[in-house]
Coordinates of C-alpha atoms and ligand atoms in Angstrom, one line a residue:
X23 CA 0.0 0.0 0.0
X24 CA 2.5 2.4 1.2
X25 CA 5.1 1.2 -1.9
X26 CA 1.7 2.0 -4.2
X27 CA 2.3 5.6 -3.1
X28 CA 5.7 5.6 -3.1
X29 CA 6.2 5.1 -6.5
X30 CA 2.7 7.6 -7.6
X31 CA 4.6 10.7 -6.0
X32 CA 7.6 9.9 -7.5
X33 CA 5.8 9.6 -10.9
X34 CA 3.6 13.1 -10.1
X35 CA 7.3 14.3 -9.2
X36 CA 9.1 13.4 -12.2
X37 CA 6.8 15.2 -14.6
X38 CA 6.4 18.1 -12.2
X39 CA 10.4 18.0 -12.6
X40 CA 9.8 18.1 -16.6
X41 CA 7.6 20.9 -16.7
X42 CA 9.3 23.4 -14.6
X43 CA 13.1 22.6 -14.2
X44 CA 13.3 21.4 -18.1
X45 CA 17.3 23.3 -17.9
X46 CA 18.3 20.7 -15.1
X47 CA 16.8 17.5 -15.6
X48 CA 20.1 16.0 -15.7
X49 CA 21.2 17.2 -12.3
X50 CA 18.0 17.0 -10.1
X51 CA 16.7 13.9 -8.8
X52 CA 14.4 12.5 -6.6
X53 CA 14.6 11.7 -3.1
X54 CA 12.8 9.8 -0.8
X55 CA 9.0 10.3 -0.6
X56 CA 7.7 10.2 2.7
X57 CA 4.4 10.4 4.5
X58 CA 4.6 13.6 7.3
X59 CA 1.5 12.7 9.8
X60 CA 1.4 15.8 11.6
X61 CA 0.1 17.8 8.3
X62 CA -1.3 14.5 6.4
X63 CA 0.9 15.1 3.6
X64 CA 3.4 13.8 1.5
X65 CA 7.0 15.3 0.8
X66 CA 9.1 14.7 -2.0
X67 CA 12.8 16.1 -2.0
X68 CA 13.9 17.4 -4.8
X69 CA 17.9 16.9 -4.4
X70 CA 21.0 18.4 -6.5
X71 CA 23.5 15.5 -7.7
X72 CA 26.4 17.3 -7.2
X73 CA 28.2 14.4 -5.2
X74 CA 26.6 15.9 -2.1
X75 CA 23.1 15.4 -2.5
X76 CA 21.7 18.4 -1.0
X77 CA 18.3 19.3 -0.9
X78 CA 17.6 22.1 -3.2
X79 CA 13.1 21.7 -2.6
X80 CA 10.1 19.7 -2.2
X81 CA 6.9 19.1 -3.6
X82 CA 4.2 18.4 -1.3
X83 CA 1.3 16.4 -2.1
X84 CA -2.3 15.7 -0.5
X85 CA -2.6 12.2 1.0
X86 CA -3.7 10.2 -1.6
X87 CA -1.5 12.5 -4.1
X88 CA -4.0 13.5 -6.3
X89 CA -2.8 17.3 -6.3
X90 CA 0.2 19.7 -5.1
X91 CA -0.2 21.3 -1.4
X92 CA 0.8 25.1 -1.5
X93 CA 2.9 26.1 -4.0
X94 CA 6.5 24.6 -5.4
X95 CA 9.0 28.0 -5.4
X96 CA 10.4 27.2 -8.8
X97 CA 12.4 30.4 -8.6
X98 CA 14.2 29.5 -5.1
X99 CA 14.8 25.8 -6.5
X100 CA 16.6 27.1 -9.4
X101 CA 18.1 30.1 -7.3
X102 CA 19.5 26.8 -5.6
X103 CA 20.6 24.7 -8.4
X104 CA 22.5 27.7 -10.0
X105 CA 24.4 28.5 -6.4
X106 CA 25.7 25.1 -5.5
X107 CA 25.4 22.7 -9.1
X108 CA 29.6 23.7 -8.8
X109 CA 30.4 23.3 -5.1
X110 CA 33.1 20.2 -5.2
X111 CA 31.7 17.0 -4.6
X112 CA 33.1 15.2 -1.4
X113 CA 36.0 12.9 -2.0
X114 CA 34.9 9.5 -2.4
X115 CA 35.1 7.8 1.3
X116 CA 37.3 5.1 1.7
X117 CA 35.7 1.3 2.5
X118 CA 36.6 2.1 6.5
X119 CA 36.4 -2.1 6.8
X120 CA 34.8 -3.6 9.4
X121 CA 33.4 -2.5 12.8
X122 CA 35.7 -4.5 15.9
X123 CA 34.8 -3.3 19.5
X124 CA 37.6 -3.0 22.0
X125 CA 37.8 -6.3 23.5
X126 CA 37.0 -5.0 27.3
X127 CA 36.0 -7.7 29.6
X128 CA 33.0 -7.2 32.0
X129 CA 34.3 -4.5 34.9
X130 CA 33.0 -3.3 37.7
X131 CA 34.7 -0.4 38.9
X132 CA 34.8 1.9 42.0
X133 CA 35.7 5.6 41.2
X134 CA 34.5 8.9 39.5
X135 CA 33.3 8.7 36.2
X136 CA 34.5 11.2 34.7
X137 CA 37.9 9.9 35.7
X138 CA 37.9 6.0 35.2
X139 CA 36.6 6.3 31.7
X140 CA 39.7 8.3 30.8
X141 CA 41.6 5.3 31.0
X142 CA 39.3 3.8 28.1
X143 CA 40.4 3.4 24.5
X144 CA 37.9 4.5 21.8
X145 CA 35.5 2.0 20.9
X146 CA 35.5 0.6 24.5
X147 CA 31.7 0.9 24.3
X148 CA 28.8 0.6 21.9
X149 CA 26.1 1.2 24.1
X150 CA 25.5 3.7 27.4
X151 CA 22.6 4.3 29.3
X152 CA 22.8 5.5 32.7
X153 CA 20.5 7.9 35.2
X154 CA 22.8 10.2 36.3
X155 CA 22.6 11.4 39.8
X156 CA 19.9 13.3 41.0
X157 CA 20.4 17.4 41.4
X158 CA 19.2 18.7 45.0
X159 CA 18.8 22.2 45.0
X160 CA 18.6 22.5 49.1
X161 CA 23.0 23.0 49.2
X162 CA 22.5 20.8 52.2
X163 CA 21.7 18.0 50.3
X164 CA 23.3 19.2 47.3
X165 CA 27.2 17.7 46.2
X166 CA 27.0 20.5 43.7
X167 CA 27.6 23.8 44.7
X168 CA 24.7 24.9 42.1
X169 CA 22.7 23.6 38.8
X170 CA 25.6 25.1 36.6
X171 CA 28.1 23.1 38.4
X172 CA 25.8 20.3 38.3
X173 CA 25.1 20.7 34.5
X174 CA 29.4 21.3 33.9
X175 CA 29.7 17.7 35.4
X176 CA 27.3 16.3 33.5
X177 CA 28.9 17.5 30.5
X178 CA 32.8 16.8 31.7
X179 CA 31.3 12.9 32.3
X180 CA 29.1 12.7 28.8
X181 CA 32.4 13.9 27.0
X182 CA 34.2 11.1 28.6
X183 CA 31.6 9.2 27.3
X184 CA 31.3 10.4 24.1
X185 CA 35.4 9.9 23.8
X186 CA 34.8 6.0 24.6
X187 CA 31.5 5.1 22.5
X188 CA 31.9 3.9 19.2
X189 CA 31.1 6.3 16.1
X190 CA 27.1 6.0 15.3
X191 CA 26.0 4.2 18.7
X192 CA 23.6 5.2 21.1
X193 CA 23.6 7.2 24.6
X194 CA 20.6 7.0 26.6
X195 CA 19.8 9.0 29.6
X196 CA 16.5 9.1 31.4
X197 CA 16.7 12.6 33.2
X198 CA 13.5 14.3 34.7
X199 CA 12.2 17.8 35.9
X200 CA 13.2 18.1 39.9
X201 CA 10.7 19.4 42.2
X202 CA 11.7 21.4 44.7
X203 CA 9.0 21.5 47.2
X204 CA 8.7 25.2 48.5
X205 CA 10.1 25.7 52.1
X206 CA 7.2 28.2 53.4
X207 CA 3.8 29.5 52.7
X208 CA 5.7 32.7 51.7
X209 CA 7.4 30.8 48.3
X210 CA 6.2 28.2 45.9
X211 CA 7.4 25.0 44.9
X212 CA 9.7 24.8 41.5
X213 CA 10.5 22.6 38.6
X214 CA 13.9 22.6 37.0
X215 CA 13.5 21.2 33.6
X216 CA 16.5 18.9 33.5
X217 CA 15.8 17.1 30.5
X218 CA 15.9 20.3 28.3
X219 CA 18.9 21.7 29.7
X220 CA 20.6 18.5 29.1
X221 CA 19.7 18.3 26.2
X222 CA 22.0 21.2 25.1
X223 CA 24.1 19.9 27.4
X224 CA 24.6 16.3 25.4
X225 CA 24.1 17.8 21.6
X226 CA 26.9 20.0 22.6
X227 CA 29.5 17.7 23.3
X228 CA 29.0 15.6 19.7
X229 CA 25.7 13.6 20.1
X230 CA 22.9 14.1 17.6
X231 CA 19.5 13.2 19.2
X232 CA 17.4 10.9 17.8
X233 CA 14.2 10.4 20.2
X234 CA 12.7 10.9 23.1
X235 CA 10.6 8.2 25.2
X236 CA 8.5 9.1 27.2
X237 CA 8.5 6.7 30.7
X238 CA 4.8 6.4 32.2
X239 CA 4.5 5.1 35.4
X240 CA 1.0 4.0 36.3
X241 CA -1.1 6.6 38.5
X242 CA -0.5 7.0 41.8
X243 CA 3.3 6.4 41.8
X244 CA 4.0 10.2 41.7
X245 CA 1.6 10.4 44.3
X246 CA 3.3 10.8 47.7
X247 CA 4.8 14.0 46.4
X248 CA 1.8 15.8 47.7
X249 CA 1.8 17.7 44.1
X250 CA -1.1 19.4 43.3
X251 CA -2.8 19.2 46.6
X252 CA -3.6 23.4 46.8
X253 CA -5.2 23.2 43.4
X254 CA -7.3 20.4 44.7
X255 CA -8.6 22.5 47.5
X256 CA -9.4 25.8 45.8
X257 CA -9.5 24.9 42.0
X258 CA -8.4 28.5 41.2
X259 CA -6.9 28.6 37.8
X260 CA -3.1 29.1 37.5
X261 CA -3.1 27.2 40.6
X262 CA -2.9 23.8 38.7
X263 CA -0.2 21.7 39.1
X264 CA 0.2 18.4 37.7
X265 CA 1.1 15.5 39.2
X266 CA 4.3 13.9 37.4
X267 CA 4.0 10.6 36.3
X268 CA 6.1 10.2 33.4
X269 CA 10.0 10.4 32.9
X270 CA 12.2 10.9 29.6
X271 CA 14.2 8.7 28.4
X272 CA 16.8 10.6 26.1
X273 CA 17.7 9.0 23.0
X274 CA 20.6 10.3 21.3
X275 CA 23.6 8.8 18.2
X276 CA 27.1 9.7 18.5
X277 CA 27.6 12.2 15.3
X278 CA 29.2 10.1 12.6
X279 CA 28.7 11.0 8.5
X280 CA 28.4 6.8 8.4
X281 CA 24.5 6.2 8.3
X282 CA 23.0 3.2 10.9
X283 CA 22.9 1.0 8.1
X284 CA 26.8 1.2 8.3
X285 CA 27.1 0.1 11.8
X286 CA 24.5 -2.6 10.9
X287 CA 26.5 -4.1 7.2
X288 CA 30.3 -3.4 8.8
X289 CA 29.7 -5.3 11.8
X290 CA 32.8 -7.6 12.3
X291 CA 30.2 -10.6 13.1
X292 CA 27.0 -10.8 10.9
X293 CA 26.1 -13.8 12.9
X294 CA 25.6 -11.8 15.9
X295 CA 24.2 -9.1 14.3
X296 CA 21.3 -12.0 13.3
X297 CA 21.0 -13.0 16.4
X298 CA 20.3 -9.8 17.8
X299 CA 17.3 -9.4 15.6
X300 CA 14.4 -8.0 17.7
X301 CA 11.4 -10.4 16.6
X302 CA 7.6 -10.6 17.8
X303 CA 6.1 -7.8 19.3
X304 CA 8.2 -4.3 20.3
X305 CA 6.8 -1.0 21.2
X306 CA 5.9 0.7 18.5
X307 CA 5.0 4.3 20.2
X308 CA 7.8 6.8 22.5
X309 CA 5.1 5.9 25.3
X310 CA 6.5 3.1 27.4
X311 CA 4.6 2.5 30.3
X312 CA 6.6 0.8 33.1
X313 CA 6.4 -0.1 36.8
X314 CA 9.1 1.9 38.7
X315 CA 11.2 -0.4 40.6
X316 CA 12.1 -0.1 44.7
X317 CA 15.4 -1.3 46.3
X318 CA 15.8 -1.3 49.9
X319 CA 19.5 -0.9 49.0
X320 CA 19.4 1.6 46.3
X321 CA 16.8 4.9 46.4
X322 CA 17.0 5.2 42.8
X323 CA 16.8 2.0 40.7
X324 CA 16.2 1.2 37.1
X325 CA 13.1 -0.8 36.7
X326 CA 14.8 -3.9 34.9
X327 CA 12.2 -4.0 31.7
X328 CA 13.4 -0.2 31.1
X329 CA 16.6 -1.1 30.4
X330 CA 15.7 -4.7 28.7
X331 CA 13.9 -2.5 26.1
X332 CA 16.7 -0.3 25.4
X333 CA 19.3 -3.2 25.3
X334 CA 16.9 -4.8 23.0
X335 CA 16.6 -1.6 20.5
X336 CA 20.1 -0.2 21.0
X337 CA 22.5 -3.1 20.7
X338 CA 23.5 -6.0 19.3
X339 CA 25.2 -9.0 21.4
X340 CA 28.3 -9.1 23.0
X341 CA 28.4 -5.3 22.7
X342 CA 30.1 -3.4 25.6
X343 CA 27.1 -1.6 27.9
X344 CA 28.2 1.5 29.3
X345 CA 26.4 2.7 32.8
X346 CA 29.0 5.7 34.2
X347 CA 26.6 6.1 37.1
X348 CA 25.6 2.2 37.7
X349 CA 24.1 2.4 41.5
X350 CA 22.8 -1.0 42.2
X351 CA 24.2 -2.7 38.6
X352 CA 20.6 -3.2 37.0
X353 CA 21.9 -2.4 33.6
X354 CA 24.9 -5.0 34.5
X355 CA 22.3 -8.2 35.5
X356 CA 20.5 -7.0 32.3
X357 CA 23.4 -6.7 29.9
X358 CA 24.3 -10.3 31.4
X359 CA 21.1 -11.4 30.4
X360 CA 20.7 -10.6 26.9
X361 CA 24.5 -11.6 26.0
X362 CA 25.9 -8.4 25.8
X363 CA 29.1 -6.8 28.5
X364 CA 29.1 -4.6 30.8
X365 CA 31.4 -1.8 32.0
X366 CA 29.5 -0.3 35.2
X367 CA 31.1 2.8 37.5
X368 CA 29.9 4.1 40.9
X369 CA 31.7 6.4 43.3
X370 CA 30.1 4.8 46.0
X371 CA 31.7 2.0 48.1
X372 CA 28.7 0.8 49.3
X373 CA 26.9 0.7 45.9
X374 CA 30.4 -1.1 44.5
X375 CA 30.2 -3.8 47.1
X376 CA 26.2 -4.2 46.9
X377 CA 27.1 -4.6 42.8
X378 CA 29.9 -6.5 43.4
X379 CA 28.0 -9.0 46.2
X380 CA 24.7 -8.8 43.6
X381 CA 26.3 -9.8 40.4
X382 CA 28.5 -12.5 42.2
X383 CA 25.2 -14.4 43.3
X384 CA 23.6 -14.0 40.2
X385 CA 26.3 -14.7 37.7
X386 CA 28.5 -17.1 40.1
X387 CA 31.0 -18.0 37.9
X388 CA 29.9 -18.3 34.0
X389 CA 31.3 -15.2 32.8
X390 CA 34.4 -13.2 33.4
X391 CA 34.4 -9.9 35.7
X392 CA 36.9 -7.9 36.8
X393 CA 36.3 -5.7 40.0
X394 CA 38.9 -2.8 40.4
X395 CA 39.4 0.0 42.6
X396 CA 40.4 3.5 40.4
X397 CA 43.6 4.4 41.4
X398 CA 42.2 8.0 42.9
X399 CA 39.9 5.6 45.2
X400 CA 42.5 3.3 46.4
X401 CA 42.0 3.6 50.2
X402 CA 38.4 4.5 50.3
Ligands
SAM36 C1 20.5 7.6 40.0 S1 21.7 6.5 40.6 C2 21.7 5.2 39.4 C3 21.0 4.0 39.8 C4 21.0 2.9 38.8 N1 20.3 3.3 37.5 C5 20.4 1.6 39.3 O1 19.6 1.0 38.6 O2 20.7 1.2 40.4 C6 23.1 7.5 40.3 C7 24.4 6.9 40.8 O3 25.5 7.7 40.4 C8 26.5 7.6 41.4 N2 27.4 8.7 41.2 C9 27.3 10.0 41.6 N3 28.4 10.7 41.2 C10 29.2 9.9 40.5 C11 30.4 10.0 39.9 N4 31.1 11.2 39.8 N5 31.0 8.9 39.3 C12 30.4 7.7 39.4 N6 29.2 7.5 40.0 C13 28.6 8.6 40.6 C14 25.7 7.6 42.7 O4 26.5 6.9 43.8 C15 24.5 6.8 42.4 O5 24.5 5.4 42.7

């Protein structure tokens, strides 16, 4: 069905092309047609083959292309053609080979971040996803003096991160808005939107971003915050506060000019890269809904079909999974699971030996893992 339409646009295209760019039928061609859902429309690039493919227009049709949507600046495309038909193609890229990970055996390692994955080659990883701490705004509770520093140490750490992940894979970060509950009748409570500023925060050091899931928890788990609770009262307007019950799950590819498809063909083992076909059912929405999960060791743990999901959609097996911030280990016992490694730091002794004592029981001995103190910890 969708082919069917494919191939009408590109038809309605090509003779549009004809009729109005007759002078440059030999260096425009046709891109991709593709449905856009949010105006019920179809877009057809019209792209200069100057070795660079750029996008020089687009004809937009109705949905079942039977006529043009708004008008087709013929005068800008050409404008276009004329300006860059002469830029210099790119040289040809050379046939990099194949993909090979750095063979890194499953660690466990107690230290900061920011420093232990300096001592990591390139291609160490192919796969992080990590909560990072939490930011307290009460400079009681905080460890940062305020949100910039807070936000300067998130970017320091996803650097480090970007430095060990291999070209094209994935970072994933589920980040959230903070409350901060106000501290008299005199002030009101606040939201710091942490998602958006890291945002900036992540495209800036060299990711591009690619989605963003949306976590739903199911009602009542946001509950306790006690959110909301005036409006329910008084039901003035502008009083209304909603209670959160969702989380983002950031989805982001390390910049790279090879396309997915390249990290998929030069694989160094196409047998794995079967295997970690995801088959049957998936989710085919960015609305995930999940139980949170509860440690009585851990106040802030993954819920373990969060990261089985993103394992599943971000990686192939025996891949390294990154978590620079790995509290209990969840994303370790999961990477174990689905036959990939596992490269987990904490600065936390007592989160190192709950990982350390939790992986131990779970894994006993069928696997290799190597539990090191960071040199800048050693006597901690
Ligand atoms: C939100 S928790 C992660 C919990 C984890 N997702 C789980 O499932 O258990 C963040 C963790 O980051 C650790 N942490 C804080 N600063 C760190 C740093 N500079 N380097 C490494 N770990 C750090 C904390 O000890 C905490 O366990």
């Amino acid at each position: 069905m969708k082919n069917g339409y494919v191939k009408k646009a590109r038809t309605k295209a090509q003779v549009w092309i004809k009729e109005n760019l007759s002078d440059y039928l030999d260096v425009v061609s046709i891109g991709l047609p593709e449905y856009d859902d949010r105006y019920n429309i179809w877009r057809v690039p019209l792209n200069l083959e100057n070795g660079k493919d750029r996008l020089v227009g687009e004809i937009k049709y109705d949905k079942s292309i039977e006529k043009m949507v708004g008008r087709t600046k013929t005068k800008i495309i050409t404008e276009r053609i004329e300006k860059y038909r002469n830029e210099k193609p790119k040289k040809a890229k050379q046939k990099s080979g194949l993909f090979y990970p750095a063979p890194i055996p499953n660690k466990v390692i107690l230290g900061d971040a920011i420093k232990v994955l300096e001592d990591f080659p390139p291609d160490t990883a192919q796969l992080m996803i990590t909560s990072p701490p939490y930011f307290n705004a009460k400079p009681e509770y905080s460890e940062y003096v305020d949100y910039q520093e807070y936000l300067d140490f998130l970017r320091k750490a996803i650097a480090r991160v970007h430095n060990v992940l291999s070209d094209g894979r994935f970072l994933v970060m589920n980040v959230s808005p903070v409350l901060i509950r106000r501290t008299s009748r005199k002030t009101s409570s606040k939201r710091i939107p942490i998602p958006f500023d890291v945002h900036k925060v992540i495209e800036s050091v060299g990711f591009e971003f690619m989605d963003d899931i949306i976590w739903v928890k199911p009602e009542g788990a946001g509950w306790n915050l006690g959110r909301g609770r005036r409006f329910r009262a008084d039901r003035q307007p502008l009083q209304y506060k909603p209670v959160p019950v969702t989380e983002h799950v950031l989805v982001y590819r390390k910049k790279t000019d090879k396309l997915i498809d390249w990290n998929i063909r030069r694989h160094y083992d196409q047998k794995l890269v079967k295997r970690s076909k995801i088959r049957g059912k998936y989710e085919v929405t960015n609305v995930w809904h999940i139980h949170p999960a509860f440690s009585k060791h851990h106040p802030a743990v993954f819920p373990r079909e969060l990261v089985r999901r993103i394992i599943r959609y971000y990686s192939f097996k025996d891949d390294l999974v990154l978590d620079p911030f790995a509290g209990s280990g969840t994303v370790g016992h999961v990477a174990y699971e689905m036959g990939r490694r596992f490269l987990l730091i904490d600065n936390d002794p007592k989160y190192f030996k709950l990982m350390k004592r939790a992986l131990n029981e779970r894994i006993k001995n069928k696997i290799r893992i190597d539990y090191e103190i960071h040199e800048t910890f050693k006597g901690v």
